[in-house]
């Protein structure tokens, strides 16, 4: 079982370039099956979630190849609409093929999606939105249509016994969707189905994450008609023709925010060549309040001690991102003074606290509130063995281990590899001592 070994306790100095955005790549790769022309996605991170998505595309009959950081997808020969296997169950974003397949061929069979265990991860908002556009669903053990295995081209699909989502949409049509909460994935699924539906779809109380804006930019470059109107409203006018396109992904704002918090936690001076300033307003404001200086060229300086923050509350974009909640917790553990974190997006996203406590952190959690007693002046994080509970929790543990005295082993590296192209490379470029042990 691979694990990371880190010798911590020194400030970070160096320069890094942030990888392409995972959470933009995943919906855009699903969108490649809309229309038949080849698409080229540049700056596509070499991470497990992307590789799993490429496997799903091939399963559907698409050509999906990678050359370095460029991925080529040609969906001309897409012939299947059934997704199965470990890849689809491992990643949350496999659910985005529901809207994309309904948009492309009006049918889809896929397992309930996976993803980090940070909450129950329901898909009710996805299904309700797609029903509004004309989709019909059934969820049955492995056979979904009358002549199941023949009709769904599942001749070679292994019988899994899983309960799966079976959807059909003989006529996808426009409609009015209102999301009870601004779900990122459900907004993306609604867009993926609406972009090829007959008529216009209005999505209200939509999520506004930059990754959704990237998905819309990608689709508009292909010929889709999508406009962002007043607060949280997206209007999509269906089109039958989407053209081939070459698209370059932006830098991953969550990875960038994570590395800013690493510099804050360890102290030092790091230059981030492609810091996506415009996508991190909320985290940057808090980091400055904690005492970091952030220059226009992406140079960040963190003198220790960090100043504690009375309360950080996660919220949908443009609020403080829930994906930076664990990295923020790790930083506040070493600050001077006490802080609180309120997690309002997921109901089970404090799992990292237990691992940080093993390193000596003083954290108390109660429901969606975490109270952190900063160790500056009265303790320190110490190296030990910990286990990543999820993707961003694992990244937060790397951050804490780099600041801790002594050596730390972090198990659960497979979680980190889902979203970080090469966390060892990045930390070494910041001067850390970190090894991946097989
Ligand atoms: C996306 O997940 C991201 N994943 C997550 O990043 C991110 O944490 C999350 O958005 C919030 O920003 C990808 O983009 C691949 P949601 P998603 O639907 O779409 C509830 C990472 O580390 N909800 O916005 O699954 C849900 O339970 C990952 O990169 C419903 O109730 O998030 C949660 O409480 C982790 N019903 C809230 O909405 C639904 O049908 C937000 O979830 C859907 C969601």
CSV table of C-alpha atoms and ligand atoms in Angstrom, one decimal:
chain,number,residue,atom,x,y,z
A,1,UNK,CA,0.0,0.0,0.0
A,2,UNK,CA,1.7,3.3,-1.1
A,3,UNK,CA,2.2,5.9,1.5
A,4,UNK,CA,3.8,9.3,1.7
A,5,UNK,CA,6.7,10.0,4.1
A,6,UNK,CA,7.4,13.6,5.0
A,7,UNK,CA,10.2,15.2,7.1
A,8,UNK,CA,8.6,18.4,8.3
A,9,UNK,CA,9.5,21.4,10.4
A,10,UNK,CA,10.9,23.8,7.8
A,11,UNK,CA,9.5,26.7,5.8
A,12,UNK,CA,8.7,26.4,2.1
A,13,UNK,CA,10.7,28.2,-0.5
A,14,UNK,CA,10.4,27.7,-4.2
A,15,UNK,CA,8.3,28.2,-7.4
A,16,UNK,CA,5.4,26.0,-8.7
A,17,UNK,CA,3.0,25.9,-11.6
A,18,UNK,CA,-0.5,24.7,-10.6
A,19,UNK,CA,-2.0,21.8,-12.6
A,20,UNK,CA,-5.1,22.1,-14.7
A,21,UNK,CA,-8.5,22.1,-13.0
A,22,UNK,CA,-9.8,18.6,-12.1
A,23,UNK,CA,-13.3,19.8,-11.5
A,24,UNK,CA,-13.5,21.6,-14.9
A,25,UNK,CA,-11.9,18.7,-16.8
A,26,UNK,CA,-14.4,16.1,-15.6
A,27,UNK,CA,-17.7,17.8,-16.8
A,28,UNK,CA,-15.9,18.9,-20.0
A,29,UNK,CA,-14.8,15.4,-20.8
A,30,UNK,CA,-18.4,14.2,-20.3
A,31,UNK,CA,-19.5,17.1,-22.6
A,32,UNK,CA,-17.2,15.7,-25.4
A,33,UNK,CA,-19.8,13.1,-26.2
A,34,UNK,CA,-22.2,15.8,-27.2
A,35,UNK,CA,-21.8,16.2,-30.9
A,36,UNK,CA,-19.5,14.0,-33.0
A,37,UNK,CA,-16.4,16.1,-33.7
A,38,UNK,CA,-13.0,15.4,-32.1
A,39,UNK,CA,-12.2,17.6,-29.1
A,40,UNK,CA,-8.8,18.5,-27.7
A,41,UNK,CA,-8.5,19.4,-24.1
A,42,UNK,CA,-5.2,21.0,-23.2
A,43,UNK,CA,-3.6,21.4,-19.7
A,44,UNK,CA,-5.6,18.3,-18.6
A,45,UNK,CA,-4.2,17.0,-15.3
A,46,UNK,CA,-2.7,13.5,-15.2
A,47,UNK,CA,-4.9,12.4,-12.2
A,48,UNK,CA,-6.8,9.2,-11.5
A,49,UNK,CA,-10.3,10.8,-11.8
A,50,UNK,CA,-9.4,11.9,-15.3
A,51,UNK,CA,-8.0,8.5,-16.2
A,52,UNK,CA,-11.2,6.9,-14.9
A,53,UNK,CA,-13.2,9.3,-17.0
A,54,UNK,CA,-11.2,8.4,-20.1
A,55,UNK,CA,-11.9,4.7,-19.4
A,56,UNK,CA,-15.7,5.5,-19.3
A,57,UNK,CA,-15.5,7.3,-22.6
A,58,UNK,CA,-13.8,4.3,-24.2
A,59,UNK,CA,-16.4,2.0,-22.6
A,60,UNK,CA,-19.0,4.0,-24.6
A,61,UNK,CA,-17.1,3.5,-27.8
A,62,UNK,CA,-15.4,6.9,-28.0
A,63,UNK,CA,-11.7,7.4,-28.9
A,64,UNK,CA,-10.1,8.9,-25.9
A,65,UNK,CA,-6.3,9.3,-25.9
A,66,UNK,CA,-3.8,11.3,-24.0
A,67,UNK,CA,-0.5,12.9,-25.2
A,68,UNK,CA,1.1,14.5,-22.2
A,69,UNK,CA,-1.3,17.1,-20.8
A,70,UNK,CA,-3.5,17.0,-23.9
A,71,UNK,CA,-6.4,14.7,-24.2
A,72,UNK,CA,-8.2,13.9,-27.5
A,73,UNK,CA,-11.8,12.7,-27.5
A,74,UNK,CA,-13.7,11.7,-30.6
A,75,UNK,CA,-17.3,10.6,-29.9
A,76,UNK,CA,-18.2,9.9,-33.5
A,77,UNK,CA,-18.3,6.2,-32.9
A,78,UNK,CA,-20.1,6.4,-29.6
A,79,UNK,CA,-22.4,3.3,-29.7
A,80,UNK,CA,-23.1,2.3,-26.1
A,81,UNK,CA,-25.0,4.0,-23.3
A,82,UNK,CA,-24.3,1.7,-20.4
A,83,UNK,CA,-21.6,2.5,-17.9
A,84,UNK,CA,-20.4,0.0,-15.4
A,85,UNK,CA,-17.3,-1.1,-13.5
A,86,UNK,CA,-15.0,0.3,-10.9
A,87,UNK,CA,-14.3,3.6,-12.6
A,88,UNK,CA,-17.9,4.7,-12.6
A,89,UNK,CA,-18.4,3.7,-9.0
A,90,UNK,CA,-15.1,5.3,-7.8
A,91,UNK,CA,-15.8,8.9,-9.0
A,92,UNK,CA,-18.6,11.2,-8.3
A,93,UNK,CA,-18.5,12.8,-11.7
A,94,UNK,CA,-19.6,9.6,-13.5
A,95,UNK,CA,-23.1,10.9,-12.8
A,96,UNK,CA,-22.4,13.7,-15.4
A,97,UNK,CA,-22.6,11.1,-18.1
A,98,UNK,CA,-26.3,10.8,-17.3
A,99,UNK,CA,-27.1,14.3,-18.7
A,100,UNK,CA,-24.6,13.9,-21.5
A,101,UNK,CA,-25.8,10.5,-22.7
A,102,UNK,CA,-29.5,11.7,-22.6
A,103,UNK,CA,-28.4,14.7,-24.6
A,104,UNK,CA,-26.5,12.6,-27.1
A,105,UNK,CA,-28.7,9.4,-27.6
A,106,UNK,CA,-31.6,9.7,-25.2
A,107,UNK,CA,-30.7,6.7,-23.1
A,108,UNK,CA,-28.3,6.0,-20.2
A,109,UNK,CA,-27.6,3.1,-17.8
A,110,UNK,CA,-25.1,3.8,-15.0
A,111,UNK,CA,-24.4,2.9,-11.4
A,112,UNK,CA,-24.9,5.3,-8.5
A,113,UNK,CA,-21.8,7.5,-8.4
A,114,UNK,CA,-19.0,7.3,-5.9
A,115,UNK,CA,-16.7,10.1,-4.7
A,116,UNK,CA,-15.3,11.1,-1.3
A,117,UNK,CA,-17.1,10.0,1.8
A,118,UNK,CA,-17.8,13.6,2.9
A,119,UNK,CA,-21.5,13.2,3.0
A,120,UNK,CA,-24.4,11.1,1.7
A,121,UNK,CA,-23.9,12.5,-1.8
A,122,UNK,CA,-27.5,12.1,-3.0
A,123,UNK,CA,-28.5,12.7,-6.6
A,124,UNK,CA,-32.2,13.8,-6.2
A,125,UNK,CA,-31.5,17.2,-7.6
A,126,UNK,CA,-29.9,15.7,-10.7
A,127,UNK,CA,-32.8,13.4,-11.3
A,128,UNK,CA,-35.5,16.1,-10.7
A,129,UNK,CA,-33.8,18.5,-13.1
A,130,UNK,CA,-33.5,15.9,-15.8
A,131,UNK,CA,-37.1,14.8,-15.4
A,132,UNK,CA,-38.1,18.4,-16.0
A,133,UNK,CA,-36.4,18.1,-19.4
A,134,UNK,CA,-38.2,14.9,-20.2
A,135,UNK,CA,-36.1,12.1,-18.8
A,136,UNK,CA,-37.8,9.0,-17.3
A,137,UNK,CA,-36.0,6.9,-14.7
A,138,UNK,CA,-36.1,3.5,-13.2
A,139,UNK,CA,-33.7,2.0,-10.8
A,140,UNK,CA,-33.5,-1.8,-10.8
A,141,UNK,CA,-31.1,-4.6,-10.2
A,142,UNK,CA,-28.9,-4.7,-13.2
A,143,UNK,CA,-31.7,-5.0,-15.8
A,144,UNK,CA,-33.4,-1.7,-16.7
A,145,UNK,CA,-35.3,-2.1,-19.9
A,146,UNK,CA,-37.7,-4.7,-21.2
A,147,UNK,CA,-35.2,-6.6,-23.3
A,148,UNK,CA,-32.4,-5.4,-21.0
A,149,UNK,CA,-29.2,-6.9,-22.2
A,150,UNK,CA,-29.9,-6.7,-25.9
A,151,UNK,CA,-31.4,-3.2,-25.9
A,152,UNK,CA,-28.8,-1.6,-23.8
A,153,UNK,CA,-26.0,-3.1,-25.7
A,154,UNK,CA,-24.8,-4.7,-22.6
A,155,UNK,CA,-23.9,-8.0,-24.2
A,156,UNK,CA,-20.4,-7.7,-22.7
A,157,UNK,CA,-21.4,-5.9,-19.6
A,158,UNK,CA,-20.8,-8.1,-16.5
A,159,UNK,CA,-23.8,-8.9,-14.4
A,160,UNK,CA,-23.0,-6.7,-11.3
A,161,UNK,CA,-26.2,-7.0,-9.2
A,162,UNK,CA,-25.8,-3.4,-8.4
A,163,UNK,CA,-28.8,-1.1,-8.4
A,164,UNK,CA,-28.4,1.2,-11.3
A,165,UNK,CA,-29.9,4.3,-12.8
A,166,UNK,CA,-31.8,3.6,-16.0
A,167,UNK,CA,-32.9,6.6,-17.9
A,168,UNK,CA,-34.5,7.3,-21.2
A,169,UNK,CA,-35.5,10.6,-22.9
A,170,UNK,CA,-37.2,10.0,-26.2
A,171,UNK,CA,-37.6,13.8,-26.5
A,172,UNK,CA,-35.5,16.0,-24.4
A,173,UNK,CA,-37.2,19.4,-24.2
A,174,UNK,CA,-36.5,22.8,-22.6
A,175,UNK,CA,-37.9,23.6,-19.2
A,176,UNK,CA,-37.7,25.7,-16.0
A,177,UNK,CA,-35.5,24.2,-13.3
A,178,UNK,CA,-35.1,25.6,-9.8
A,179,UNK,CA,-32.5,24.1,-7.5
A,180,UNK,CA,-33.4,23.9,-3.8
A,181,UNK,CA,-29.7,24.3,-3.2
A,182,UNK,CA,-27.0,25.3,-5.7
A,183,UNK,CA,-25.6,21.9,-6.5
A,184,UNK,CA,-22.5,21.9,-8.7
A,185,UNK,CA,-23.0,18.5,-10.3
A,186,UNK,CA,-26.7,18.9,-10.7
A,187,UNK,CA,-26.2,22.3,-12.5
A,188,UNK,CA,-23.6,20.7,-14.8
A,189,UNK,CA,-26.0,17.7,-15.5
A,190,UNK,CA,-28.8,20.1,-16.3
A,191,UNK,CA,-26.6,22.1,-18.7
A,192,UNK,CA,-25.3,18.9,-20.4
A,193,UNK,CA,-28.9,17.7,-21.1
A,194,UNK,CA,-30.3,21.2,-22.0
A,195,UNK,CA,-27.6,22.1,-24.5
A,196,UNK,CA,-29.1,19.5,-27.0
A,197,UNK,CA,-32.7,19.7,-25.9
A,198,UNK,CA,-35.5,21.2,-28.1
A,199,UNK,CA,-36.2,24.7,-26.8
A,200,UNK,CA,-34.9,26.8,-24.0
A,201,UNK,CA,-34.0,25.8,-20.4
A,202,UNK,CA,-33.8,28.3,-17.6
A,203,UNK,CA,-31.9,27.1,-14.5
A,204,UNK,CA,-32.5,29.1,-11.4
A,205,UNK,CA,-30.5,29.0,-8.1
A,206,UNK,CA,-27.8,27.4,-10.1
A,207,UNK,CA,-24.3,26.8,-8.8
A,208,UNK,CA,-21.9,29.5,-10.0
A,209,UNK,CA,-18.5,27.7,-9.5
A,210,UNK,CA,-15.8,28.7,-12.0
A,211,UNK,CA,-15.7,25.1,-13.2
A,212,UNK,CA,-19.3,25.5,-14.4
A,213,UNK,CA,-18.3,28.7,-16.2
A,214,UNK,CA,-15.5,26.7,-17.9
A,215,UNK,CA,-18.0,24.0,-19.0
A,216,UNK,CA,-20.2,26.8,-20.5
A,217,UNK,CA,-17.2,28.4,-22.2
A,218,UNK,CA,-16.3,25.0,-23.7
A,219,UNK,CA,-19.8,24.4,-24.9
A,220,UNK,CA,-20.2,27.9,-26.3
A,221,UNK,CA,-16.9,27.5,-28.2
A,222,UNK,CA,-18.6,24.4,-29.8
A,223,UNK,CA,-21.7,26.4,-30.8
A,224,UNK,CA,-24.0,26.2,-27.8
A,225,UNK,CA,-26.1,29.1,-26.8
A,226,UNK,CA,-25.7,29.7,-23.0
A,227,UNK,CA,-26.1,32.9,-21.1
A,228,UNK,CA,-25.6,33.7,-17.4
A,229,UNK,CA,-28.3,36.1,-16.3
A,230,UNK,CA,-29.1,37.8,-13.0
A,231,UNK,CA,-28.1,36.1,-9.7
A,232,UNK,CA,-27.6,32.4,-10.2
A,233,UNK,CA,-29.7,32.1,-13.4
A,234,UNK,CA,-28.4,30.2,-16.5
A,235,UNK,CA,-30.3,30.2,-19.8
A,236,UNK,CA,-29.6,27.4,-22.3
A,237,UNK,CA,-31.1,27.3,-25.8
A,238,UNK,CA,-30.8,23.8,-27.3
A,239,UNK,CA,-28.9,23.2,-30.5
A,240,UNK,CA,-28.5,20.1,-32.6
A,241,UNK,CA,-25.0,20.8,-33.8
A,242,UNK,CA,-21.9,21.1,-31.7
A,243,UNK,CA,-18.5,21.5,-33.5
A,244,UNK,CA,-15.1,20.2,-32.7
A,245,UNK,CA,-13.0,22.4,-30.5
A,246,UNK,CA,-9.6,22.8,-28.8
A,247,UNK,CA,-9.9,24.0,-25.3
A,248,UNK,CA,-7.3,24.8,-22.6
A,249,UNK,CA,-8.2,24.3,-19.0
A,250,UNK,CA,-7.6,27.0,-16.4
A,251,UNK,CA,-5.4,26.3,-13.4
A,252,UNK,CA,-7.0,24.3,-10.6
A,253,UNK,CA,-8.1,27.0,-8.0
A,254,UNK,CA,-8.5,24.4,-5.3
A,255,UNK,CA,-5.0,23.0,-5.7
A,256,UNK,CA,-3.7,26.6,-5.8
A,257,UNK,CA,-5.6,27.5,-2.6
A,258,UNK,CA,-4.3,24.3,-1.0
A,259,UNK,CA,-0.7,25.3,-1.8
A,260,UNK,CA,-1.2,28.8,-0.6
A,261,UNK,CA,-2.4,27.3,2.7
A,262,UNK,CA,0.7,25.1,2.8
A,263,UNK,CA,2.9,28.1,2.6
A,264,UNK,CA,0.9,29.7,5.3
A,265,UNK,CA,1.1,26.7,7.5
A,266,UNK,CA,4.9,26.2,7.1
A,267,UNK,CA,6.0,29.8,6.6
A,268,UNK,CA,8.4,30.9,3.9
A,269,UNK,CA,8.0,32.4,0.4
A,270,UNK,CA,6.5,30.6,-2.6
A,271,UNK,CA,5.9,31.9,-6.1
A,272,UNK,CA,2.9,30.4,-7.9
A,273,UNK,CA,3.4,31.2,-11.6
A,274,UNK,CA,-0.2,30.8,-12.6
A,275,UNK,CA,-2.1,31.7,-9.4
A,276,UNK,CA,-5.8,32.0,-10.6
A,277,UNK,CA,-6.4,35.3,-8.6
A,278,UNK,CA,-9.8,36.0,-9.9
A,279,UNK,CA,-11.2,32.6,-8.7
A,280,UNK,CA,-10.0,32.8,-5.1
A,281,UNK,CA,-11.3,36.1,-3.7
A,282,UNK,CA,-12.7,34.5,-0.5
A,283,UNK,CA,-9.7,32.4,0.5
A,284,UNK,CA,-7.2,35.2,-0.4
A,285,UNK,CA,-9.1,37.7,1.8
A,286,UNK,CA,-8.8,35.3,4.7
A,287,UNK,CA,-5.2,34.5,4.0
A,288,UNK,CA,-4.3,38.2,4.1
A,289,UNK,CA,-6.2,38.5,7.4
A,290,UNK,CA,-4.1,35.7,8.7
A,291,UNK,CA,-0.9,37.7,7.9
A,292,UNK,CA,0.1,36.5,4.4
A,293,UNK,CA,1.3,38.9,1.8
A,294,UNK,CA,0.3,38.0,-1.8
A,295,UNK,CA,1.9,39.9,-4.7
A,296,UNK,CA,0.6,40.3,-8.2
A,297,UNK,CA,3.2,38.0,-9.6
A,298,UNK,CA,1.9,35.2,-7.4
A,299,UNK,CA,4.6,35.5,-4.8
A,300,UNK,CA,3.2,34.7,-1.4
A,301,UNK,CA,5.0,35.3,1.9
A,302,UNK,CA,4.0,33.9,5.2
A,303,UNK,CA,5.7,35.0,8.4
A,304,UNK,CA,4.9,32.9,11.4
A,305,UNK,CA,2.8,33.0,13.6
A,306,UNK,CA,-0.3,33.0,11.5
A,307,UNK,CA,-3.2,35.1,13.0
A,308,UNK,CA,-6.2,33.0,14.0
A,309,UNK,CA,-9.6,33.6,12.3
A,310,UNK,CA,-12.7,34.0,14.4
A,311,UNK,CA,-14.8,32.0,12.1
A,312,UNK,CA,-14.4,30.6,8.5
A,313,UNK,CA,-17.7,29.5,7.0
A,314,UNK,CA,-17.8,27.4,3.8
A,315,UNK,CA,-20.4,28.3,1.2
A,316,UNK,CA,-21.2,27.8,-2.5
A,317,UNK,CA,-19.1,30.0,-4.8
A,318,UNK,CA,-18.2,32.8,-4.4
A,319,UNK,CA,-18.1,31.9,-0.8
A,320,UNK,CA,-15.2,30.1,0.9
A,321,UNK,CA,-14.9,26.7,-0.9
A,322,UNK,CA,-15.7,23.6,1.1
A,323,UNK,CA,-12.8,21.9,-0.7
A,324,UNK,CA,-10.4,24.2,1.1
A,325,UNK,CA,-12.0,23.6,4.5
A,326,UNK,CA,-9.6,20.8,5.6
A,327,UNK,CA,-6.5,22.7,4.3
A,328,UNK,CA,-7.7,25.7,6.2
A,329,UNK,CA,-8.2,23.6,9.4
A,330,UNK,CA,-4.6,22.4,9.1
A,331,UNK,CA,-3.3,26.0,8.8
A,332,UNK,CA,-5.4,27.2,11.8
A,333,UNK,CA,-4.0,24.4,13.9
A,334,UNK,CA,-0.6,26.2,14.0
A,335,UNK,CA,-1.9,29.8,14.3
A,336,UNK,CA,-1.7,32.1,17.3
A,337,UNK,CA,-5.1,32.1,18.9
A,338,UNK,CA,-8.4,30.2,18.5
A,339,UNK,CA,-10.5,29.8,15.4
A,340,UNK,CA,-13.7,28.2,14.3
A,341,UNK,CA,-14.7,26.6,11.0
A,342,UNK,CA,-18.4,26.1,10.1
A,343,UNK,CA,-19.0,23.6,7.3
A,344,UNK,CA,-22.3,24.4,5.6
A,345,UNK,CA,-22.0,22.3,2.3
A,346,UNK,CA,-21.3,18.7,3.3
A,347,UNK,CA,-22.5,17.0,6.5
A,348,UNK,CA,-19.5,14.8,7.1
A,349,UNK,CA,-16.4,16.8,6.1
A,350,UNK,CA,-14.5,17.0,9.4
A,351,UNK,CA,-13.0,13.5,9.2
A,352,UNK,CA,-9.5,15.1,8.9
A,353,UNK,CA,-9.8,16.6,12.4
A,354,UNK,CA,-9.2,13.1,13.9
A,355,UNK,CA,-6.0,12.6,11.9
A,356,UNK,CA,-4.8,16.1,12.8
A,357,UNK,CA,-5.5,15.4,16.5
A,358,UNK,CA,-3.1,12.4,16.2
A,359,UNK,CA,-0.4,15.0,15.2
A,360,UNK,CA,-1.2,17.0,18.3
A,361,UNK,CA,-3.7,19.4,17.0
A,362,UNK,CA,-6.3,20.7,19.4
A,363,UNK,CA,-9.6,20.5,17.6
A,364,UNK,CA,-13.1,19.9,18.9
A,365,UNK,CA,-15.9,19.2,16.4
A,366,UNK,CA,-19.7,19.3,17.1
A,367,UNK,CA,-22.0,18.8,14.1
A,368,UNK,CA,-20.9,21.3,11.5
A,369,UNK,CA,-18.7,23.4,13.8
A,370,UNK,CA,-15.0,22.8,14.5
A,371,UNK,CA,-13.2,24.8,17.2
A,372,UNK,CA,-9.5,25.0,16.8
A,373,UNK,CA,-7.0,26.0,19.5
A,374,UNK,CA,-3.9,27.4,17.7
A,375,UNK,CA,-0.7,25.7,18.9
A,376,UNK,CA,1.6,28.8,18.5
A,377,UNK,CA,3.3,29.5,21.7
A,378,UNK,CA,1.9,26.4,23.5
A,379,UNK,CA,2.7,23.3,21.5
A,380,UNK,CA,3.4,22.1,18.0
A,381,UNK,CA,2.3,19.5,15.5
A,382,UNK,CA,4.4,16.3,15.7
A,383,UNK,CA,5.1,13.7,13.1
A,384,UNK,CA,3.3,10.3,13.3
A,385,UNK,CA,1.3,7.9,11.1
A,386,UNK,CA,-2.0,9.2,9.8
A,387,UNK,CA,-4.5,8.1,7.1
A,388,UNK,CA,-6.1,10.3,4.5
A,389,UNK,CA,-9.9,10.1,4.9
A,390,UNK,CA,-10.6,11.7,1.5
A,391,UNK,CA,-9.0,13.7,-1.3
A,392,UNK,CA,-8.8,17.2,0.3
A,393,UNK,CA,-8.2,15.8,3.8
A,394,UNK,CA,-5.2,13.9,2.5
A,395,UNK,CA,-3.8,17.1,1.0
A,396,UNK,CA,-4.4,18.9,4.3
A,397,UNK,CA,-2.4,16.1,6.1
A,398,UNK,CA,0.6,16.7,3.7
A,399,UNK,CA,0.4,20.4,4.6
A,400,UNK,CA,0.3,19.6,8.4
A,401,UNK,CA,3.1,17.0,8.1
A,402,UNK,CA,5.3,19.6,6.2
A,403,UNK,CA,5.0,21.9,9.2
A,404,UNK,CA,5.2,19.2,11.9
A,405,UNK,CA,8.4,18.4,13.8
A,406,UNK,CA,9.7,15.0,12.9
A,407,UNK,CA,8.6,12.5,10.2
A,408,UNK,CA,5.0,11.6,9.2
A,409,UNK,CA,3.6,8.7,7.2
A,410,UNK,CA,0.4,9.4,5.3
A,411,UNK,CA,-1.5,6.3,4.2
A,412,UNK,CA,-4.4,6.5,1.8
A,413,UNK,CA,-2.3,8.0,-1.0
A,414,UNK,CA,-4.8,6.7,-3.5
A,415,UNK,CA,-7.2,9.4,-2.4
A,416,UNK,CA,-4.6,12.2,-3.0
A,417,UNK,CA,-3.7,10.7,-6.4
A,418,UNK,CA,-7.3,11.2,-7.5
A,419,UNK,CA,-6.9,15.0,-7.5
A,420,UNK,CA,-3.2,15.8,-7.4
A,421,UNK,CA,-1.0,15.1,-10.4
A,422,UNK,CA,2.2,14.8,-8.4
A,423,UNK,CA,2.0,16.2,-4.9
A,424,UNK,CA,5.6,15.1,-4.2
A,425,UNK,CA,6.9,17.0,-7.2
A,426,UNK,CA,4.9,20.1,-6.1
A,427,UNK,CA,6.1,20.0,-2.5
A,428,UNK,CA,9.7,19.3,-3.5
A,429,UNK,CA,9.5,22.4,-5.8
A,430,UNK,CA,8.6,24.3,-2.6
A,431,UNK,CA,11.6,22.8,-0.8
A,432,UNK,CA,9.9,20.1,1.3
A,433,UNK,CA,11.3,16.7,2.0
A,434,UNK,CA,8.7,14.3,0.8
A,435,UNK,CA,8.8,10.7,-0.6
A,436,UNK,CA,6.2,8.3,-2.1
A,437,UNK,CA,7.0,4.9,-0.7
A,438,UNK,CA,5.5,1.9,-2.6
B,1,LIG,C1,-18.7,19.1,-6.6
B,1,LIG,O1,-19.2,17.9,-6.0
B,1,LIG,C2,-17.2,18.9,-6.5
B,1,LIG,N1,-16.8,17.7,-7.3
B,1,LIG,C3,-16.7,18.7,-5.1
B,1,LIG,O2,-15.3,18.6,-5.1
B,1,LIG,C4,-17.1,20.0,-4.3
B,1,LIG,O3,-16.8,19.8,-2.9
B,1,LIG,C5,-18.6,20.2,-4.5
B,1,LIG,O4,-19.0,20.3,-5.9
B,1,LIG,C6,-19.1,21.5,-3.8
B,1,LIG,O5,-18.4,22.6,-4.3
B,1,LIG,C7,-16.6,17.8,-8.6
B,1,LIG,O6,-16.8,18.8,-9.2
B,1,LIG,C8,-16.2,16.5,-9.3
B,1,LIG,P1,-22.8,19.4,-4.9
B,1,LIG,P2,-20.8,17.7,-6.1
B,1,LIG,O7,-23.8,18.7,-5.7
B,1,LIG,O8,-21.3,18.2,-7.4
B,1,LIG,C9,-26.2,18.2,-1.8
B,1,LIG,C10,-13.2,17.6,-4.7
B,1,LIG,O9,-12.6,17.5,-3.6
B,1,LIG,N2,-26.9,17.6,-3.0
B,1,LIG,O10,-22.6,20.9,-5.1
B,1,LIG,O11,-21.1,16.3,-5.7
B,1,LIG,C11,-24.9,17.5,-1.4
B,1,LIG,O12,-25.3,16.4,-0.5
B,1,LIG,C12,-14.7,17.4,-4.7
B,1,LIG,O13,-12.7,18.0,-5.7
B,1,LIG,C13,-28.1,17.1,-2.8
B,1,LIG,O14,-28.7,17.2,-1.7
B,1,LIG,O15,-21.4,18.7,-5.0
B,1,LIG,C14,-24.1,18.5,-0.7
B,1,LIG,O16,-24.5,18.6,0.6
B,1,LIG,C15,-15.2,16.9,-3.3
B,1,LIG,N3,-28.8,16.5,-3.8
B,1,LIG,C16,-24.5,19.8,-1.5
B,1,LIG,O17,-25.7,19.5,-2.2
B,1,LIG,C17,-28.2,16.4,-5.0
B,1,LIG,O18,-28.8,15.8,-6.0
B,1,LIG,C18,-23.4,20.2,-2.5
B,1,LIG,O19,-23.2,19.2,-3.4
B,1,LIG,C19,-26.9,16.9,-5.2
B,1,LIG,C20,-26.2,17.5,-4.2
